Amino acid sequence: MTQTNWEGEYHLLQRRLEDEGIDVSSVEERLKAQRVETPSWGYADSGTRFGVFRQPGAPRNVRQKFEDAAQAHRFTGIAPGVAVHIPWDAGEDWSELAQYATSLGVHIGAVNPNVFQDYEYRFGSLANEKAEVRKKAVAHILECVEIMRTVGSPLLSLWFADGTNFPGQGDIRARKRHFQEGLAEVYAAMDDGQTMLIEYKPFEPAFYHTDIADWGMAYAFCRHLGPRAKVLVDLGHHLPGANIEHIVAFLLDEGRLGGFHFNNRKYADDDLTTGAINPYELFLIYTELVAGERDGIAGDVAYMIDESHTLKNKIAEMIQSLVALQASYAKALIVNRAKLAEARDAQDLIGAEEIYKAAFATDVRPLVWKVRCDLDLPDPADPVRGFRQSGYAEAKAQERGVGGTSGLGA
Ligand code: PSV
Ligand code: MN
């Protein structure tokens, strides 16, 4: 097999892009500045409701989840943040855990409360008919705000399983008002530098109605709360056919795009590897983000992965997702914006679409190779290969054995 001449490929691409008027060094700077958080729960054993398949080497505690997350960062250079889920990651002293993370070259990112797994939450948390359950949920979220203070995290990431399973089960408007009240109580307790992210999901585990079912409902709650409440877009949380890039552009323009939970879906909330099913959609989302960056309105967006795999090696899978996100961002950055503006102005539909397609079809691997060389990463051409050849997975399988902690807290 012939070795790819990455240096040569890079110079060819660089020349081609510069001939088109693209400032390649600024594209590279943007790629170096890209940051995507990975989820602690994505490294632990997980499964479906049909069973959990335990993997040798799966982390046995939260420190080990951070050790694995540090590997994903080591090979990509773009993932130093690790989102935590409470109580799945509880049990350690938070300051000590934050210090341990720093010693590994990573840090604690978004804090995710869990108001869905306790038995009391089976009919909802903030929307529950029972005041004592609502109170318990608010108290837990406030405890998470306190953890954010301790570890210096600016992001409270909220997802609610609240909803009903049967027509007639709940008073939908009353539930909405309960939500507004609970969220307002939390919002009022948060500091100026802290942002509340509100995630939506159309169904599951509630199968009749979900209290925050789509971006419009999340946005309405945010508007009632104030400017530090923003919408979180999880790519798996849309009904088939939803135009996610449109949602992204709309929320950006409203100053309410809080962040992402990246993954990919074929059917519903499949949690598949980012870019595995529809890389063009991911590219189109990134073209909106890059347009927002150019207009100075996308600086605060929090980029996170939310995936929890059953069968693949978790770290290699996370690296695959990070590489897909890097490629999508690179392709969006090389869209010829000047020509696009001309084509749009001339109402040249084919011309405009061809500009998108040309960027999407570009093999950006030489560009990200260069970025990874500059960042001094172990395998600049192929981070997935680099990790798989590093021997880390085999060493942990030996050391930790089978029987790690489950990503679902079990
Ligand atoms: C729910 O499906 C979700 O996307 C939320 O973000 C949760 O916090 C996460 O998955 C983990 O269950
Ligand atoms: Mn999510």
XYZ file of C-alpha atoms and ligand atoms in Angstrom:
423
model
C 0.000 0.000 0.000
C 1.446 3.385 -0.927
C 1.933 5.942 1.841
C -0.106 9.125 1.438
C 2.119 12.119 0.899
C 0.247 14.370 3.315
C 2.670 17.248 2.921
C 2.235 17.187 -0.866
C -1.556 16.815 -0.616
C -1.670 19.704 1.824
C 0.242 22.056 -0.493
C -2.000 21.172 -3.426
C -5.142 21.864 -1.422
C -3.709 25.012 0.099
C -2.855 26.379 -3.361
C -6.254 25.460 -4.767
C -8.121 27.119 -1.904
C -5.953 30.209 -1.987
C -6.544 30.547 -5.734
C -10.226 30.658 -4.855
C -9.594 33.481 -2.410
C -9.916 31.404 0.795
C -7.602 32.496 3.616
C -6.215 29.075 4.515
C -4.216 30.152 7.545
C -7.316 31.672 9.141
C -9.226 28.441 8.397
C -6.451 26.549 10.196
C -6.611 28.904 13.165
C -10.345 28.309 13.454
C -9.828 24.565 13.317
C -7.250 24.777 16.088
C -9.687 26.750 18.204
C -12.527 24.229 17.719
C -13.730 22.701 21.006
C -16.186 19.860 21.508
C -17.045 18.385 24.898
C -17.429 14.663 25.285
C -19.866 13.099 27.788
C -18.638 11.135 30.812
C -21.559 8.740 30.289
C -20.341 7.966 26.767
C -17.298 6.130 28.128
C -19.107 3.871 30.559
C -20.859 0.580 29.839
C -24.279 1.143 28.364
C -27.023 -0.661 26.558
C -30.593 -0.591 25.469
C -33.666 -1.558 27.425
C -32.998 -5.082 26.155
C -29.701 -5.406 27.942
C -26.255 -4.057 28.669
C -23.252 -5.634 26.963
C -20.326 -5.033 29.239
C -16.983 -4.312 27.612
C -13.605 -5.306 29.002
C -11.796 -2.176 30.145
C -14.924 -0.072 30.703
C -14.356 2.517 33.444
C -15.259 1.489 36.964
C -15.535 4.968 38.395
C -15.699 8.601 37.424
C -11.913 9.076 37.483
C -11.543 6.319 34.936
C -14.186 7.938 32.741
C -12.039 11.068 32.778
C -8.930 9.033 31.951
C -10.698 7.669 28.887
C -11.988 11.099 27.898
C -8.413 12.384 28.125
C -7.473 9.834 25.443
C -10.108 11.217 23.082
C -8.560 14.648 23.626
C -5.001 13.371 23.329
C -5.576 12.075 19.803
C -7.751 14.919 18.494
C -6.649 18.009 20.417
C -10.168 19.450 20.374
C -11.939 17.751 23.289
C -10.585 18.964 26.633
C -14.053 19.385 28.192
C -15.956 16.488 29.755
C -19.646 16.873 30.577
C -20.803 15.238 33.798
C -24.147 13.737 34.765
C -25.259 13.857 38.405
C -25.648 11.488 40.252
C -24.012 9.133 37.721
C -20.713 10.924 38.363
C -21.274 11.742 42.027
C -19.414 10.243 44.958
C -16.101 12.060 44.646
C -15.092 15.348 46.137
C -15.786 17.771 43.273
C -12.729 19.980 43.789
C -10.500 16.927 43.856
C -12.126 15.552 40.736
C -11.637 18.910 38.998
C -7.962 18.817 39.967
C -7.627 15.245 38.768
C -9.173 16.253 35.435
C -6.643 19.086 35.112
C -3.804 16.669 35.796
C -5.042 14.642 32.803
C -5.184 17.705 30.544
C -8.981 17.939 30.570
C -11.609 19.776 32.621
C -15.161 19.368 33.863
C -17.584 20.851 31.369
C -21.370 21.081 31.381
C -23.167 19.815 34.463
C -26.228 17.653 33.696
C -28.709 17.086 36.516
C -30.660 13.872 36.447
C -34.338 14.321 37.237
C -35.569 11.267 35.406
C -34.252 8.087 36.933
C -35.636 8.116 40.499
C -38.929 6.328 41.047
C -40.606 9.568 42.175
C -39.990 11.023 38.722
C -42.027 8.411 36.863
C -44.808 10.975 36.320
C -42.398 13.830 35.748
C -40.098 16.172 37.634
C -40.708 19.908 37.245
C -44.087 19.201 35.634
C -45.193 16.646 38.213
C -48.680 17.100 39.712
C -47.187 16.626 43.173
C -45.534 19.699 44.675
C -43.130 17.593 46.724
C -41.711 15.952 43.601
C -41.300 19.324 41.898
C -39.525 20.544 45.010
C -37.188 17.567 45.013
C -36.328 18.186 41.334
C -35.607 21.880 41.913
C -33.448 21.029 44.923
C -31.408 18.561 42.858
C -30.883 21.059 40.060
C -29.819 23.707 42.593
C -27.338 21.222 44.016
C -25.935 20.940 40.473
C -25.646 24.738 40.252
C -23.563 24.558 43.419
C -21.341 21.904 41.813
C -20.891 24.230 38.831
C -19.591 26.886 41.238
C -17.202 24.430 42.853
C -15.722 23.162 39.596
C -15.992 26.433 37.658
C -18.368 25.136 35.012
C -20.421 27.803 33.205
C -23.037 25.408 31.788
C -26.117 23.854 33.329
C -27.467 21.425 30.776
C -31.095 20.467 31.367
C -32.982 17.612 29.824
C -36.328 16.461 31.154
C -38.068 13.181 30.534
C -41.325 14.841 31.642
C -44.440 14.040 29.691
C -47.469 11.797 29.701
C -48.134 8.404 28.210
C -51.871 8.542 27.642
C -54.393 11.108 26.454
C -56.137 12.596 29.447
C -53.367 11.676 31.865
C -52.192 15.196 32.586
C -53.275 18.820 32.448
C -50.880 19.992 29.755
C -51.225 23.703 30.519
C -50.809 23.209 34.250
C -47.680 21.166 33.581
C -46.336 23.957 31.401
C -46.848 26.474 34.197
C -45.158 24.174 36.705
C -42.204 24.010 34.359
C -42.016 27.743 34.016
C -42.071 28.141 37.781
C -39.403 25.520 38.480
C -37.094 26.813 35.774
C -37.531 30.369 37.039
C -36.536 29.315 40.541
C -33.345 27.723 39.230
C -32.597 30.606 36.885
C -32.881 33.109 39.706
C -30.332 31.159 41.744
C -27.749 31.084 38.945
C -24.797 33.460 38.675
C -24.209 35.917 35.856
C -21.503 33.809 34.276
C -23.671 30.685 34.238
C -25.861 29.701 31.306
C -28.903 27.445 31.434
C -29.250 25.169 28.411
C -32.695 23.703 27.798
C -32.893 20.558 25.686
C -36.017 19.344 23.899
C -37.118 15.944 22.691
C -40.338 14.970 20.892
C -40.921 11.620 22.559
C -39.357 8.895 24.702
C -39.692 8.007 27.484
C -43.074 9.755 27.334
C -45.010 8.439 24.380
C -48.096 10.616 24.270
C -46.816 14.119 24.969
C -43.464 15.477 26.138
C -43.541 18.730 28.118
C -40.617 20.269 26.187
C -41.168 18.570 22.859
C -39.464 20.864 20.378
C -37.192 23.876 19.940
C -40.120 26.297 19.935
C -41.247 25.197 23.401
C -37.689 25.336 24.737
C -37.311 28.782 23.195
C -40.549 30.020 24.759
C -39.347 28.924 28.210
C -35.991 30.613 27.598
C -37.631 33.883 26.597
C -39.645 33.941 29.800
C -36.506 33.281 31.836
C -33.980 35.759 30.481
C -30.891 36.072 28.271
C -28.827 33.415 30.045
C -31.317 30.680 29.135
C -30.704 29.122 25.739
C -31.825 26.182 23.655
C -29.789 23.005 23.315
C -30.152 21.124 20.034
C -29.600 17.371 20.298
C -29.415 16.058 16.747
C -31.274 12.897 17.713
C -34.243 14.751 19.175
C -36.234 15.608 16.056
C -39.043 13.982 14.187
C -38.067 12.594 10.766
C -37.555 15.258 8.137
C -36.969 18.156 10.524
C -34.700 20.786 8.993
C -32.167 21.088 11.805
C -29.984 23.656 10.052
C -33.002 25.937 9.794
C -33.638 25.571 13.535
C -29.963 26.342 14.160
C -30.014 29.459 11.973
C -33.235 30.714 13.537
C -32.026 30.257 17.109
C -28.652 31.819 16.288
C -30.382 34.856 14.911
C -32.475 35.111 18.069
C -29.340 34.867 20.240
C -30.759 31.687 21.799
C -28.681 28.882 20.351
C -27.095 27.535 23.502
C -25.366 24.477 22.189
C -25.453 21.021 20.708
C -25.597 17.428 21.659
C -24.043 15.837 18.603
C -24.817 12.306 17.519
C -26.620 10.899 14.511
C -29.982 9.302 14.004
C -31.419 6.925 11.486
C -34.772 6.357 13.202
C -35.141 8.284 16.466
C -32.777 8.993 19.363
C -30.361 6.327 18.124
C -27.207 7.928 19.539
C -25.245 6.790 16.500
C -21.747 8.068 15.794
C -21.813 11.686 14.643
C -21.678 11.854 10.853
C -22.381 8.130 10.494
C -25.702 8.493 8.714
C -26.028 11.979 7.296
C -22.746 13.881 6.984
C -24.311 16.345 4.526
C -26.810 17.431 7.166
C -23.952 17.964 9.601
C -22.134 20.049 7.003
C -25.255 22.160 6.402
C -25.555 22.756 10.152
C -21.935 23.879 10.213
C -22.419 26.238 7.257
C -25.010 28.051 9.395
C -22.644 28.088 12.365
C -19.790 29.475 10.288
C -22.113 32.141 8.867
C -23.047 32.976 12.466
C -19.384 33.120 13.472
C -18.714 35.566 10.657
C -21.536 37.758 11.884
C -20.199 37.565 15.441
C -23.268 35.801 16.852
C -21.995 32.251 17.366
C -19.214 32.836 19.883
C -21.028 31.343 22.870
C -22.319 28.124 21.365
C -21.421 25.057 23.463
C -20.469 22.068 21.338
C -20.989 18.706 22.991
C -21.326 15.093 21.975
C -24.123 13.023 23.478
C -23.572 9.421 22.503
C -23.594 6.252 24.485
C -22.537 3.215 22.537
C -23.257 -0.379 23.307
C -20.941 -2.239 20.985
C -18.063 -0.132 19.665
C -15.005 0.710 21.694
C -16.182 3.925 23.364
C -12.994 5.931 23.036
C -12.410 5.028 19.396
C -16.057 5.838 18.717
C -15.764 9.224 20.406
C -12.678 9.956 18.300
C -14.609 8.995 15.148
C -17.272 11.539 16.128
C -14.722 14.247 16.884
C -13.014 13.667 13.535
C -16.394 13.918 11.775
C -17.100 17.210 13.539
C -13.697 18.544 12.606
C -14.206 17.584 8.949
C -17.672 19.178 8.849
C -16.340 22.372 10.353
C -13.407 22.410 7.905
C -15.742 21.930 4.931
C -18.032 24.696 6.140
C -15.041 26.997 6.611
C -13.945 26.571 2.994
C -17.331 27.404 1.495
C -16.623 30.204 -0.944
C -18.722 32.835 0.820
C -17.961 35.620 -1.668
C -19.170 33.572 -4.614
C -22.118 32.315 -2.589
C -23.217 35.876 -1.878
C -23.018 36.672 -5.610
C -25.003 33.566 -6.533
C -27.679 34.349 -3.948
C -27.869 37.916 -5.116
C -28.315 36.783 -8.706
C -30.899 34.203 -7.557
C -28.683 31.581 -9.154
C -30.014 28.461 -7.438
C -27.736 26.012 -9.179
C -24.659 28.173 -8.674
C -25.320 28.554 -4.954
C -25.947 24.869 -4.408
C -22.843 23.917 -6.402
C -20.741 26.066 -4.050
C -22.015 24.057 -1.082
C -21.483 20.805 -2.936
C -17.928 21.723 -3.953
C -16.975 22.442 -0.336
C -18.664 19.269 0.879
C -16.912 17.174 -1.777
C -13.468 18.536 -0.877
C -11.190 16.063 0.836
C -10.196 18.182 3.837
C -7.997 15.518 5.418
C -4.748 17.246 4.322
C -5.960 20.428 6.025
C -6.806 18.753 9.324
C -3.581 16.744 9.045
C -1.683 20.068 9.001
C -3.657 21.359 11.979
C -2.917 18.180 13.933
C 0.772 18.389 13.021
C 0.858 21.961 14.358
C -0.832 20.717 17.546
C 1.771 17.985 17.783
C -0.754 15.150 18.000
C 0.350 11.489 18.014
C -1.142 10.468 14.641
C -2.006 13.596 12.633
C -3.257 11.638 9.626
C -5.609 9.319 11.483
C -6.512 9.814 15.161
C -8.739 6.711 15.186
C -5.838 4.579 13.968
C -3.500 6.331 16.404
C -5.696 5.429 19.342
C -6.310 1.864 18.173
C -2.587 1.262 17.746
C -1.671 2.904 21.057
C -2.448 -0.208 23.094
C -4.536 1.815 25.584
C -7.710 -0.244 25.121
C -5.860 -3.538 25.564
C -4.006 -2.272 28.632
C -7.244 -1.105 30.271
C -8.989 -4.381 29.416
C -6.238 -6.162 31.338
C -6.189 -3.710 34.202
C -9.902 -3.059 34.706
C -11.421 -6.283 33.396
C -15.161 -6.596 32.811
C -17.777 -5.075 35.096
C -17.423 -1.339 34.805
C -19.940 1.209 35.916
C -22.884 1.652 33.545
C -23.410 4.916 31.684
C -26.947 4.816 33.013
C -25.755 4.912 36.561
C -26.302 1.235 37.331
C -31.833 12.183 26.507
O -32.118 11.372 25.438
C -30.437 12.791 26.434
O -30.196 13.253 25.119
C -30.210 13.899 27.420
O -29.278 14.815 26.955
C -29.648 13.192 28.580
O -29.050 13.996 29.495
C -28.705 12.246 27.858
O -29.477 11.810 26.745
C -28.221 11.088 28.649
O -29.302 10.251 28.975
Mn -28.897 14.937 24.707
